Amino acid sequence: DAGITQSPRYKITETGRQVTLMCHQTWSHSYMFWYRQDLGHGLRLIYYSAAADITDKGEVPDGYVVSRSKTENFPLTLESATRSQTSVYFCASSGAGTVSFEQYFGPGTRLTVT
Amino acid sequence: KQEVTQIPAALSVPEGENLVLNCSFTDSAIYNLQWFRQDPGKGLTSLLLIQSSQREQTSGRLNASLDKSSGRSTLYIAASQPGDSATYLCAVGFSGGYNKLIFGAGTRLAVHP
């Protein structure tokens, strides 16, 4: 299906485990982003990527790792999950073909760390 | 620090009212501004995008305006309906920010019949 998808949609994991959240887009957008949404903090940028093999930190990158070997995929890894990383994670993309880099969001992944 | 503020935090109105949601930002050097809608437990749906060179954008009953010099944007919803009930988020792409968005906390809108 065309668009931007995230998997899994729901995940429960234990403290200390490694977790990878997947993001896939079919538009060949150059830019991709990871945000987290928390009550009281709103949406905050974790990492972003301007193109394959180009990534950079956002506002809250600690505890997270990203990679982008292919334009269409942008996985987010929690190396050792902590309870403070319980959140809803959104992936977004934008780039060539959009109107002035309009961002399109995936459906989100709800992650619970116990 | 670049910040985005939305007022009010919550709004409850009867069906049929015209209403205005406000968004302010601290730096006038912006690239674009997007308004999103978020239903409970769902993702973000883009409603309108205003480029920095534009003053307003319209889509159906929605109209968004931009005043860079005062650091403000408004989202006008005409003839509100219960289906408009959702959280509305304002997000600003600041110049030099590689298209990163900074979000406001949102306005939670309830339209009752």
Tab-separated table of C-alpha atoms in Angstrom:
chain	number	residue	atom	x	y	z
A	1	ASP	CA	0.000	0.000	0.000
A	2	ALA	CA	1.162	3.498	-0.733
A	3	GLY	CA	1.944	5.827	2.138
A	4	ILE	CA	3.836	5.593	5.383
A	5	THR	CA	3.518	2.598	7.662
A	6	GLN	CA	4.841	1.729	11.100
A	7	SER	CA	5.301	-1.605	12.798
A	8	PRO	CA	4.519	-2.885	15.272
A	9	ARG	CA	1.511	-0.790	16.183
A	10	TYR	CA	1.666	-1.881	19.812
A	11	LYS	CA	4.622	-3.223	21.767
A	12	ILE	CA	5.176	-4.172	25.382
A	13	THR	CA	8.739	-4.823	26.455
A	14	GLU	CA	10.770	-5.095	29.626
A	15	THR	CA	13.326	-2.680	30.971
A	16	GLY	CA	16.763	-3.334	29.503
A	17	ARG	CA	15.622	-5.052	26.323
A	18	GLN	CA	16.457	-3.824	22.851
A	19	VAL	CA	13.489	-2.794	20.738
A	20	THR	CA	13.338	-1.716	17.094
A	21	LEU	CA	10.456	0.262	15.663
A	22	MET	CA	10.074	0.154	11.906
A	23	CYS	CA	9.025	2.896	9.513
A	24	HIS	CA	8.481	2.461	5.778
A	25	GLN	CA	7.367	4.994	3.166
A	26	THR	CA	6.557	4.444	-0.477
A	27	TRP	CA	6.872	8.025	-1.764
A	28	SER	CA	10.682	8.107	-2.029
A	29	HIS	CA	10.666	11.150	0.229
A	30	SER	CA	14.174	12.303	1.074
A	31	TYR	CA	13.387	13.452	4.627
A	32	MET	CA	12.253	11.151	7.405
A	33	PHE	CA	11.646	11.876	11.072
A	34	TRP	CA	10.964	10.168	14.384
A	35	TYR	CA	8.882	11.936	17.034
A	36	ARG	CA	7.622	10.849	20.408
A	37	GLN	CA	4.389	12.081	21.954
A	38	ASP	CA	3.932	12.278	25.704
A	39	LEU	CA	1.312	13.891	27.912
A	40	GLY	CA	2.654	17.183	29.119
A	41	HIS	CA	5.395	17.367	26.492
A	42	GLY	CA	3.566	17.144	23.205
A	43	LEU	CA	5.436	15.935	20.145
A	44	ARG	CA	9.229	16.072	20.263
A	45	LEU	CA	11.753	15.209	17.579
A	46	ILE	CA	14.076	12.297	18.334
A	47	TYR	CA	16.082	11.898	15.118
A	48	TYR	CA	15.764	12.903	11.511
A	49	SER	CA	17.338	11.981	8.204
A	50	ALA	CA	17.828	14.157	5.140
A	51	ALA	CA	18.693	11.221	2.845
A	52	ALA	CA	19.983	7.667	2.943
A	53	ASP	CA	23.038	7.431	5.198
A	54	ILE	CA	22.499	10.970	6.537
A	55	THR	CA	21.016	11.203	10.021
A	56	ASP	CA	21.131	13.728	12.827
A	57	LYS	CA	19.887	14.235	16.364
A	58	GLY	CA	16.739	16.039	17.290
A	59	GLU	CA	15.618	17.374	20.646
A	60	VAL	CA	15.539	14.105	22.634
A	61	PRO	CA	17.985	11.582	21.077
A	62	ASP	CA	19.458	9.968	24.202
A	63	GLY	CA	18.854	6.211	24.388
A	64	TYR	CA	17.914	5.907	20.723
A	65	VAL	CA	19.789	4.824	17.596
A	66	VAL	CA	18.718	5.220	13.971
A	67	SER	CA	19.975	4.067	10.623
A	68	ARG	CA	18.919	4.690	7.056
A	69	SER	CA	20.524	2.379	4.538
A	70	LYS	CA	17.568	2.669	2.140
A	71	THR	CA	15.537	5.755	1.291
A	72	GLU	CA	12.234	4.086	2.159
A	73	ASN	CA	13.124	2.707	5.604
A	74	PHE	CA	14.021	4.507	8.820
A	75	PRO	CA	14.166	2.152	11.825
A	76	LEU	CA	14.419	3.463	15.384
A	77	THR	CA	16.171	1.295	17.965
A	78	LEU	CA	15.979	1.595	21.727
A	79	GLU	CA	19.234	-0.016	22.767
A	80	SER	CA	18.259	-0.692	26.381
A	81	ALA	CA	14.655	0.294	27.012
A	82	THR	CA	13.769	2.322	30.095
A	83	ARG	CA	10.361	3.131	31.594
A	84	SER	CA	10.818	6.774	30.578
A	85	GLN	CA	10.719	5.630	26.951
A	86	THR	CA	7.114	4.510	27.327
A	87	SER	CA	5.443	6.703	24.725
A	88	VAL	CA	3.714	6.867	21.372
A	89	TYR	CA	6.224	7.046	18.538
A	90	PHE	CA	5.428	8.644	15.201
A	91	CYS	CA	7.386	8.449	12.002
A	92	ALA	CA	6.990	11.131	9.329
A	93	SER	CA	8.344	11.897	5.885
A	94	SER	CA	8.553	14.813	3.488
A	95	GLY	CA	10.491	15.853	0.437
A	96	ALA	CA	10.432	16.129	-3.311
A	97	GLY	CA	6.919	16.069	-4.682
A	98	THR	CA	5.324	17.525	-1.579
A	99	VAL	CA	4.139	21.086	-1.276
A	100	SER	CA	6.906	22.993	0.460
A	101	PHE	CA	8.012	19.906	2.379
A	102	GLU	CA	4.678	19.086	3.954
A	103	GLN	CA	5.149	16.314	6.490
A	104	TYR	CA	3.064	13.151	6.429
A	105	PHE	CA	2.760	11.020	9.524
A	106	GLY	CA	2.445	7.314	10.106
A	107	PRO	CA	-0.211	5.808	12.399
A	108	GLY	CA	2.140	5.556	15.381
A	109	THR	CA	3.543	2.813	17.598
A	110	ARG	CA	2.410	2.666	21.217
A	111	LEU	CA	5.345	1.361	23.264
A	112	THR	CA	5.078	0.323	26.893
A	113	VAL	CA	8.227	-0.481	28.877
A	114	THR	CA	7.535	-2.430	32.075
B	1	LYS	CA	14.933	28.687	22.042
B	2	GLN	CA	12.310	28.262	19.338
B	3	GLU	CA	8.911	27.616	20.874
B	4	VAL	CA	5.350	27.208	19.677
B	5	THR	CA	2.393	28.029	21.916
B	6	GLN	CA	-1.266	27.273	21.347
B	7	ILE	CA	-4.183	28.981	23.011
B	8	PRO	CA	-6.640	27.913	24.300
B	9	ALA	CA	-5.607	24.478	25.552
B	10	ALA	CA	-9.206	23.299	25.407
B	11	LEU	CA	-12.401	24.604	23.883
B	12	SER	CA	-16.004	23.431	24.073
B	13	VAL	CA	-18.566	24.942	21.718
B	14	PRO	CA	-22.094	24.209	20.488
B	15	GLU	CA	-22.540	22.929	16.980
B	16	GLY	CA	-22.684	25.624	14.298
B	17	GLU	CA	-20.330	28.111	15.920
B	18	ASN	CA	-17.454	29.679	14.063
B	19	LEU	CA	-14.257	29.396	16.040
B	20	VAL	CA	-10.635	30.453	16.028
B	21	LEU	CA	-7.638	28.532	17.294
B	22	ASN	CA	-4.448	30.452	17.960
B	23	CYS	CA	-0.800	29.574	17.497
B	24	SER	CA	2.185	31.775	18.317
B	25	PHE	CA	5.879	31.208	17.702
B	26	THR	CA	9.018	32.873	18.982
B	27	ASP	CA	11.079	33.282	15.809
B	28	SER	CA	9.781	34.962	12.665
B	29	ALA	CA	12.362	33.186	10.467
B	30	ILE	CA	10.131	30.304	9.506
B	31	TYR	CA	10.014	28.084	6.429
B	32	ASN	CA	6.454	26.861	6.772
B	33	LEU	CA	3.663	26.190	9.249
B	34	GLN	CA	1.373	23.173	9.341
B	35	TRP	CA	-1.914	22.591	11.102
B	36	PHE	CA	-2.727	18.993	12.016
B	37	ARG	CA	-5.716	17.205	13.426
B	38	GLN	CA	-5.356	14.293	15.840
B	39	ASP	CA	-8.232	12.086	16.945
B	40	PRO	CA	-7.876	10.202	20.252
B	41	GLY	CA	-5.476	7.286	19.920
B	42	LYS	CA	-4.798	8.079	16.283
B	43	GLY	CA	-2.068	9.591	14.153
B	44	LEU	CA	-1.758	13.101	12.777
B	45	THR	CA	-3.657	14.243	9.730
B	46	SER	CA	-2.306	17.275	7.897
B	47	LEU	CA	-5.011	19.908	7.427
B	48	LEU	CA	-3.247	22.901	5.944
B	49	LEU	CA	0.287	24.003	5.179
B	50	ILE	CA	1.218	27.660	4.819
B	51	GLN	CA	4.502	28.538	3.184
B	52	SER	CA	6.417	31.468	4.639
B	53	SER	CA	5.608	33.576	1.566
B	54	GLN	CA	1.857	33.048	1.964
B	55	ARG	CA	-0.676	34.859	4.155
B	56	GLU	CA	-3.397	32.221	4.249
B	57	GLN	CA	-4.617	28.869	3.024
B	58	THR	CA	-8.143	27.516	2.755
B	59	SER	CA	-9.587	24.035	2.613
B	60	GLY	CA	-13.329	23.649	2.830
B	61	ARG	CA	-14.527	25.094	6.158
B	62	LEU	CA	-10.955	25.631	7.334
B	63	ASN	CA	-8.892	28.764	6.855
B	64	ALA	CA	-5.402	29.260	8.233
B	65	SER	CA	-3.651	32.602	8.312
B	66	LEU	CA	-0.023	33.488	8.918
B	67	ASP	CA	1.498	36.719	10.210
B	68	LYS	CA	5.250	36.190	10.448
B	69	SER	CA	6.016	39.658	11.750
B	70	SER	CA	3.885	39.112	14.846
B	71	GLY	CA	4.712	35.409	15.123
B	72	ARG	CA	1.117	34.250	14.883
B	73	SER	CA	-1.125	31.893	12.986
B	74	THR	CA	-4.830	31.272	13.364
B	75	LEU	CA	-6.994	28.369	12.281
B	76	TYR	CA	-10.558	29.398	11.580
B	77	ILE	CA	-13.230	26.694	11.540
B	78	ALA	CA	-16.559	27.745	10.081
B	79	ALA	CA	-19.890	26.243	11.090
B	80	SER	CA	-18.386	23.709	13.485
B	81	GLN	CA	-19.756	20.150	13.581
B	82	PRO	CA	-19.474	17.359	16.180
B	83	GLY	CA	-17.155	15.559	13.746
B	84	ASP	CA	-14.681	18.405	14.162
B	85	SER	CA	-14.045	17.295	17.748
B	86	ALA	CA	-10.334	16.452	17.984
B	87	THR	CA	-7.025	17.937	19.057
B	88	TYR	CA	-5.588	20.517	16.682
B	89	LEU	CA	-1.830	20.872	16.538
B	90	CYS	CA	0.200	23.730	15.131
B	91	ALA	CA	3.740	22.918	13.960
B	92	VAL	CA	6.368	25.349	12.720
B	93	GLY	CA	9.283	24.613	10.427
B	94	PHE	CA	11.937	27.159	11.303
B	95	SER	CA	14.430	28.330	8.695
B	96	GLY	CA	17.717	26.480	8.739
B	97	GLY	CA	16.075	23.617	10.584
B	98	TYR	CA	16.272	20.983	7.858
B	99	ASN	CA	12.514	20.847	7.702
B	100	LYS	CA	12.232	19.843	11.362
B	101	LEU	CA	8.917	20.767	12.952
B	102	ILE	CA	8.409	22.173	16.410
B	103	PHE	CA	4.955	21.457	17.749
B	104	GLY	CA	2.639	23.331	20.024
B	105	ALA	CA	0.856	21.433	22.782
B	106	GLY	CA	-2.427	21.519	20.902
B	107	THR	CA	-5.987	22.730	21.398
B	108	ARG	CA	-8.509	20.074	22.385
B	109	LEU	CA	-11.807	20.910	20.706
B	110	ALA	CA	-15.200	19.496	21.656
B	111	VAL	CA	-18.214	20.404	19.523
B	112	HIS	CA	-21.466	19.312	21.132
B	113	PRO	CA	-24.817	18.897	19.344
